[in-house]
Short mmCIF file of C-alpha atoms in Angstrom, two decimals:
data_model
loop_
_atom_site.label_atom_id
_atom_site.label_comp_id
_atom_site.label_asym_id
_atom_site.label_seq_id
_atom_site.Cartn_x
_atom_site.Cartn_y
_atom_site.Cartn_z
CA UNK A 1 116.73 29.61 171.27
CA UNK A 2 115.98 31.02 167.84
CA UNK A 3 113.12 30.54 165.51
CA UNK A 4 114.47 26.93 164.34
CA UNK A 5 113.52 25.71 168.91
CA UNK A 6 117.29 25.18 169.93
CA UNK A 7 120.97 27.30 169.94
CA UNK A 8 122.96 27.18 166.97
CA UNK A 9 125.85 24.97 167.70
CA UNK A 10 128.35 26.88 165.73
CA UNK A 11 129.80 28.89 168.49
CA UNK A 12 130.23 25.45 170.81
CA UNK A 13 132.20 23.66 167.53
CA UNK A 14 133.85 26.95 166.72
CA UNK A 15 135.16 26.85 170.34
CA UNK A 16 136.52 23.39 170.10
CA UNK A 17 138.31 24.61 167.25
CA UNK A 18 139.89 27.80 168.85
CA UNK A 19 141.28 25.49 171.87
CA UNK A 20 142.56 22.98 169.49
CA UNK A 21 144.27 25.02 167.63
CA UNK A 22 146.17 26.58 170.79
CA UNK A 23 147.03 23.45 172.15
CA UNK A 24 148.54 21.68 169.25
CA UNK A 25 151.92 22.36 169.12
CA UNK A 26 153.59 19.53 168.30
CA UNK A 27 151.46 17.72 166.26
CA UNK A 28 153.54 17.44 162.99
CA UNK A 29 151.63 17.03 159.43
CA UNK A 30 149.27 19.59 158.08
CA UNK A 31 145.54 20.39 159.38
CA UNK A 32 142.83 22.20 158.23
CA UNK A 33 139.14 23.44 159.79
CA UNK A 34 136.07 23.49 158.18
CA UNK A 35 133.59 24.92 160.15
CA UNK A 36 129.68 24.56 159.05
CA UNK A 37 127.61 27.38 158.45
CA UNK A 38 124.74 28.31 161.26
CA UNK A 39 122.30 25.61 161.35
CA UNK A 40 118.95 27.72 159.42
CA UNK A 41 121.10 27.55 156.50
CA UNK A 42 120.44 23.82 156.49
CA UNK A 43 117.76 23.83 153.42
CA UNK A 44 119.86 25.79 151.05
CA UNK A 45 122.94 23.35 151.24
CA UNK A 46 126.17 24.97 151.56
CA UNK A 47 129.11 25.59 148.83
CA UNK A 48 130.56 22.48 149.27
CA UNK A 49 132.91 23.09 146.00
CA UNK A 50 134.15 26.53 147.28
CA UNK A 51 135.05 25.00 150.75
CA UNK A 52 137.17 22.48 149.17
CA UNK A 53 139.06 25.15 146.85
CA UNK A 54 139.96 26.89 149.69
CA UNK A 55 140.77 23.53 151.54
CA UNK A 56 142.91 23.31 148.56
CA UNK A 57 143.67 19.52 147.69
CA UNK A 58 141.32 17.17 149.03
CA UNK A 59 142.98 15.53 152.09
CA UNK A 60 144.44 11.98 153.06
CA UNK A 61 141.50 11.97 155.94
CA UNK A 62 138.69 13.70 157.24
CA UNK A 63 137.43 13.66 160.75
CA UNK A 64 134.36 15.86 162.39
CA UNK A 65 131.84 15.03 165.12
CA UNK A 66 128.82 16.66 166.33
CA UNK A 67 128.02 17.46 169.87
CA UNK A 68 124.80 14.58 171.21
CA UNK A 69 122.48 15.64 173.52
CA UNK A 70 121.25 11.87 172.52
CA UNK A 71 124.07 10.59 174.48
CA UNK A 72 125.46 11.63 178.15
CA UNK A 73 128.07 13.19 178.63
CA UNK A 74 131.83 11.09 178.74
CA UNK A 75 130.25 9.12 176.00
CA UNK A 76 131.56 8.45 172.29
CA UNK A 77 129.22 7.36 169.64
CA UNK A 78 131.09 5.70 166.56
CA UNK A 79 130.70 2.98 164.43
CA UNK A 80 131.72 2.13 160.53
CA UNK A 81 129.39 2.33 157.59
CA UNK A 82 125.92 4.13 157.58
CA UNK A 83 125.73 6.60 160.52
CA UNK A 84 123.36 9.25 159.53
CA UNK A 85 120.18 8.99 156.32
CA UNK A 86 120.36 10.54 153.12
CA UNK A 87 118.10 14.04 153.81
CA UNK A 88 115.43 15.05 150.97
CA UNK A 89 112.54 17.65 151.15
CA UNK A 90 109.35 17.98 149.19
CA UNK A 91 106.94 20.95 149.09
CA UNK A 92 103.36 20.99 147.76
CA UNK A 93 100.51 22.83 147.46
CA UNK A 94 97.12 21.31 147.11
CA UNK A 95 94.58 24.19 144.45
CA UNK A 96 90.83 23.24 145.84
CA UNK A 97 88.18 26.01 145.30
CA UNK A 98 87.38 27.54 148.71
CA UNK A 99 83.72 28.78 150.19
CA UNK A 100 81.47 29.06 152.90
CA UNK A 101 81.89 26.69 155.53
CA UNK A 102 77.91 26.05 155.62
CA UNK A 103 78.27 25.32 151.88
CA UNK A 104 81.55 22.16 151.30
CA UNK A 105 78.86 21.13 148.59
CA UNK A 106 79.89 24.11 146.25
CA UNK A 107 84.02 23.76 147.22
CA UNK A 108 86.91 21.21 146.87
CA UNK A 109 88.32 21.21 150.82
CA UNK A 110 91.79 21.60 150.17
CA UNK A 111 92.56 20.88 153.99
CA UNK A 112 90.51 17.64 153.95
CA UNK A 113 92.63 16.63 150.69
CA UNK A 114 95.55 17.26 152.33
CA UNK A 115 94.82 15.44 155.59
CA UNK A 116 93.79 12.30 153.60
CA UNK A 117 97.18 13.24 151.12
CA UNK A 118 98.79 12.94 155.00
CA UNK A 119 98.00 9.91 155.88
CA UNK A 120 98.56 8.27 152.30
CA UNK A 121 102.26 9.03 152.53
CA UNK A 122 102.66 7.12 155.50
CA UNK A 123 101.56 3.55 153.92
CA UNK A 124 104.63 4.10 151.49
CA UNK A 125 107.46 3.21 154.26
CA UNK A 126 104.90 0.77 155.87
CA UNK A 127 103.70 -1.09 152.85
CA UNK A 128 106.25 0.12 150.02
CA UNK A 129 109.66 -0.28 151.55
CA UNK A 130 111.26 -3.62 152.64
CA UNK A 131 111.24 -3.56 156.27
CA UNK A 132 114.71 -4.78 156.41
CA UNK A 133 115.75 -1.01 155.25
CA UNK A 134 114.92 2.03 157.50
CA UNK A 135 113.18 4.90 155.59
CA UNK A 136 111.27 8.06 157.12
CA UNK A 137 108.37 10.33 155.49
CA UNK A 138 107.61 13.31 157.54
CA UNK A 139 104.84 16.01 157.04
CA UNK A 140 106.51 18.19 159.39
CA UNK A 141 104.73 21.81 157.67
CA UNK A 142 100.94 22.33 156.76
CA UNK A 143 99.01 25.62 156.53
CA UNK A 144 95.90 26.17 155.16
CA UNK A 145 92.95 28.99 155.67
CA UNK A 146 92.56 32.17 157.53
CA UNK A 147 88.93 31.99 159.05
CA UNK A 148 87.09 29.55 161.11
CA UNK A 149 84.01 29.48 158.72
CA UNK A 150 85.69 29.51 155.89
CA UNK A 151 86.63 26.23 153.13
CA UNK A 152 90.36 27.10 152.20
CA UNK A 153 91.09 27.07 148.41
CA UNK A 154 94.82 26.10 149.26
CA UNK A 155 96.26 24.23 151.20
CA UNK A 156 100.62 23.93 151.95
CA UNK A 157 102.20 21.36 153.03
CA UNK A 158 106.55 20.55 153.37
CA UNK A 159 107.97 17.51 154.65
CA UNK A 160 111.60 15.46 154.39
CA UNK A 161 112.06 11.95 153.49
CA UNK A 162 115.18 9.92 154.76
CA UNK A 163 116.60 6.48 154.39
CA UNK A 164 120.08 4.65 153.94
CA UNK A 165 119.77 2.70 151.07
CA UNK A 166 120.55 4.34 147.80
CA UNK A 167 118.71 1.95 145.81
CA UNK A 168 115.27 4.14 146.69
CA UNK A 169 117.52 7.05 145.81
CA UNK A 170 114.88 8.00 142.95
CA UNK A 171 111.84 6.05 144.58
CA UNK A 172 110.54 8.45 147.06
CA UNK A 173 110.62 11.21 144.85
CA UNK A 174 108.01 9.39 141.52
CA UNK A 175 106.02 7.45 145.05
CA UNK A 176 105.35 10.54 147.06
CA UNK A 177 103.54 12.51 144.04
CA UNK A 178 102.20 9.39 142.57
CA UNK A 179 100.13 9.02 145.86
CA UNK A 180 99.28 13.29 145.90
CA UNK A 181 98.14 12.97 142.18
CA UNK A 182 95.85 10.30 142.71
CA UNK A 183 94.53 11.79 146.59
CA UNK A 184 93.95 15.15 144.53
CA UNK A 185 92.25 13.62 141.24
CA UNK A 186 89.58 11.24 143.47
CA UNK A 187 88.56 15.03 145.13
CA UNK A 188 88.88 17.10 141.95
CA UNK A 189 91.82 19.13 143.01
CA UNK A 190 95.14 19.90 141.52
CA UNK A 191 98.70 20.25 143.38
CA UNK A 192 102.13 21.54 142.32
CA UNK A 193 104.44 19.65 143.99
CA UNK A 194 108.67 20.09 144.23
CA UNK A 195 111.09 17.51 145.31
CA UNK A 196 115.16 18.37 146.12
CA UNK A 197 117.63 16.01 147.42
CA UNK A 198 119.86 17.49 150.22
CA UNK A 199 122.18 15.21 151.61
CA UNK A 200 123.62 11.56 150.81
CA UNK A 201 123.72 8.91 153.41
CA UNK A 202 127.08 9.91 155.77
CA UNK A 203 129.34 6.56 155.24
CA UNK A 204 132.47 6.63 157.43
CA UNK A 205 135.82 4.60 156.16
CA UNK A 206 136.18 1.54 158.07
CA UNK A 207 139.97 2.58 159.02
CA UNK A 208 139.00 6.22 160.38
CA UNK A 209 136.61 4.94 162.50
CA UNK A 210 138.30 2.48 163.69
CA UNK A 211 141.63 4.79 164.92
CA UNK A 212 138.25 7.27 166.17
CA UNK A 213 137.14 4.47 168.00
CA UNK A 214 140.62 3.54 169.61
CA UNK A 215 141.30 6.92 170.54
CA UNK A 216 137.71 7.16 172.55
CA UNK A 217 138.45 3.96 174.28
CA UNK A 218 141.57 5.31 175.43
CA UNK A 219 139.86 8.77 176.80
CA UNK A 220 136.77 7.57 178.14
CA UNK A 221 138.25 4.02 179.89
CA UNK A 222 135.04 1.68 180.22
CA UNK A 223 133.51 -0.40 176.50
CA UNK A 224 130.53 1.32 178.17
CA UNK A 225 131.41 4.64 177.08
CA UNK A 226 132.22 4.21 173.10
CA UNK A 227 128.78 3.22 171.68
CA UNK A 228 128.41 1.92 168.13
CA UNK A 229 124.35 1.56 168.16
CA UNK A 230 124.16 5.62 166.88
CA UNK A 231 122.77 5.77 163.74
CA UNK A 232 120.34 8.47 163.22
CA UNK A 233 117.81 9.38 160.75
CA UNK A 234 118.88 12.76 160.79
CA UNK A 235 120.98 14.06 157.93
CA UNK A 236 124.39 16.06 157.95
CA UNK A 237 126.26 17.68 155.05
CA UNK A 238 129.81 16.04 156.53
CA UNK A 239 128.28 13.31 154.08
CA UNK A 240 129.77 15.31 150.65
CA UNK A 241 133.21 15.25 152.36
CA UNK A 242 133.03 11.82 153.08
CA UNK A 243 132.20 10.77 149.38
CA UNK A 244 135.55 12.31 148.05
CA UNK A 245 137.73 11.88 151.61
CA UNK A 246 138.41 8.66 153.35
CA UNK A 247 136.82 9.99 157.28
CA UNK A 248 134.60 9.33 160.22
CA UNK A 249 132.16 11.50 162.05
CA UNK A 250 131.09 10.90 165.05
CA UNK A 251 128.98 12.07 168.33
CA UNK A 252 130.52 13.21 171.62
CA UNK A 253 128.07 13.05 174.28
CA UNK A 254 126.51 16.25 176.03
CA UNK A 255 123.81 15.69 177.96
CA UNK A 256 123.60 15.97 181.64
CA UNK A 257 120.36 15.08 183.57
CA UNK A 258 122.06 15.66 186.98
CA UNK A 259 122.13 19.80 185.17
CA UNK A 260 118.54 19.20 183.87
CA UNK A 261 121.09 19.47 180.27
CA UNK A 262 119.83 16.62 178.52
CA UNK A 263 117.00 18.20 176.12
CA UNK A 264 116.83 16.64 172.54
CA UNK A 265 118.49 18.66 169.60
CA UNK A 266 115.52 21.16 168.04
CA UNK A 267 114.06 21.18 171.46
CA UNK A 268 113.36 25.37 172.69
CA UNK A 269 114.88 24.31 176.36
CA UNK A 270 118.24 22.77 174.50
CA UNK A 271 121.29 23.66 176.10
CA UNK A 272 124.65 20.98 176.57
CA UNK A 273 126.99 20.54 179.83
CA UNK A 274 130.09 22.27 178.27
CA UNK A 275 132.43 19.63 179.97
CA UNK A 276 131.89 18.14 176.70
CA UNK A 277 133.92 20.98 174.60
CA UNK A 278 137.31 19.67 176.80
CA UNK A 279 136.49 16.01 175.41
CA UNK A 280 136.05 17.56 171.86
CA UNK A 281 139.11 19.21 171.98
CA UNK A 282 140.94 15.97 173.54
CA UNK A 283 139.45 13.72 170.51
CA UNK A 284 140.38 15.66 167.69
CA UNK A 285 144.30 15.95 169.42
CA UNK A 286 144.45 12.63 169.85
CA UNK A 287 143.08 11.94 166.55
CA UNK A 288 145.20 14.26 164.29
CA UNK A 289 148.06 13.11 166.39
CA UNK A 290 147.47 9.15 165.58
CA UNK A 291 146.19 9.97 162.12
CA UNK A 292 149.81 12.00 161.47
CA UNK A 293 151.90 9.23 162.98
CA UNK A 294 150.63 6.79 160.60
CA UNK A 295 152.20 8.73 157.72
#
């Protein structure tokens, strides 16, 4: 595990992609690889334009997938539309005046500010969103003080906001530090506060998923086996490729309980049953191979 609790998956997608490529002779139309930087590059986005230059012209379709620890292994997740949530962060900093811990009369808690700042944020997806749509707020950072008797004068806090529908595309954003101004006014603090949008909603073409989907069904045998409830909050770059490129992503399950290999994604313990890098390799022939014969 590295600092980010799980393995990088690069190496077990990179490997997929080294068998593939010695196993597809012939396959006839052209293919190309794009293989995503190591997972702690997440935040900083990755240079989406200079991939595609070297892809050359964009492509007629697009496919990727993403091994599941979410799903067992022999399992296909797949479905049209909305699979994974636009991905946004937000970093703030709450300025208090610290002191004495004996003393909160002569200080503006920064901590207790951002506690209350906290549990504001989550009344905006329980009272501020229709709860037809599916939207997340997470404070998933906060650090504050250095000494038990001592009122911090800052406090830090970083979180990441997801959802599917692009009509709150701006919302979040205006919401999130309309509810930190007014936490940190009512105290008599004052905040800096940064918002940056990371990843669209990932939207896979109706037709790619579809021949995805035929091509599991064939592999795995049993309707049991190619499941379309997948969506995820999480959020995945794939998502700029699929605004320009017709495509479908998808998950190919890796978990095995039997192995004690069935630890969630993030998790320090993660690890996959690699039976699943066969499959991998399997779905993308049988995918390029159907995609080319279609002309």
């Amino acid at each position: 595990a590295n600092s980010y609790g799980f393995r990088p998956g690069r190496s077990c997608h990179d490997a997929i992609e080294r068998c593939f490529n010695r196993l597809n002779n012939g396959i006839t139309g052209k293919h190309k690889w794009v293989l995503d930087a190591d997972i702690k590059g997440f935040f900083n986005n990755i240079a989406h334009e200079s991939i595609q230059e070297v892809i050359g012209s964009f492509p007629r379709g697009i496919i990727g997938l993403h091994l599941w620890n979410n799903l067992p292994l022999g399992t296909v997740g797949v479905r049209s539309g909305a699979l994974m949530a636009a991905t946004e962060r937000f970093n703030c900093t709450i300025l208090g005046k610290g002191g004495h811990g004996a003393m909160p009369h002569q200080t503006v808690d920064s901590l207790v500010v951002a506690a209350q700042i906290i549990n504001a944020l989550q009344t905006i997806v329980a009272r501020n969103i229709n709860p037809i749509d599916s939207a997340v707020v997470t404070v998933g950072e906060l650090k504050a003080g250095r000494a038990f008797n001592v009122i911090a004068d800052t406090a830090r806090m970083a979180g990441t906001v997801r959802y599917f529908n692009l009509a709150y595309q701006d919302y979040f954003a205006k919401r999130i530090e309309q509810v930190i101004a007014g936490v940190c006014e009512s105290h008599g603090a004052s905040y800096e506060f940064n918002y940056t949008p990371l990843y669209p909603p990932l939207i896979n073409d109706q037709k790619m998923a579809d021949l995805v989907k035929s091509v599991a069904e064939l592999l795995i045998e049993t309707p049991a086996g190619v499941v379309p409830e997948c969506q995820t909050m999480g959020g995945e770059d794939m998502s700029f490729f699929l605004q320009e490129v017709p495509g479908c992503y998808f998950f190919l399950g890796s978990a095995n309980a039997e192995k004690n290999l069935a630890y969630p994604h993030h998790h320090p313990r993660f690890d996959f049953d690699e039976t699943a890098l066969g499959m991998g390799v399997e779905m993308f022939m049988r995918c390029v191979e159907k995609f080319c014969s279609q002309g």
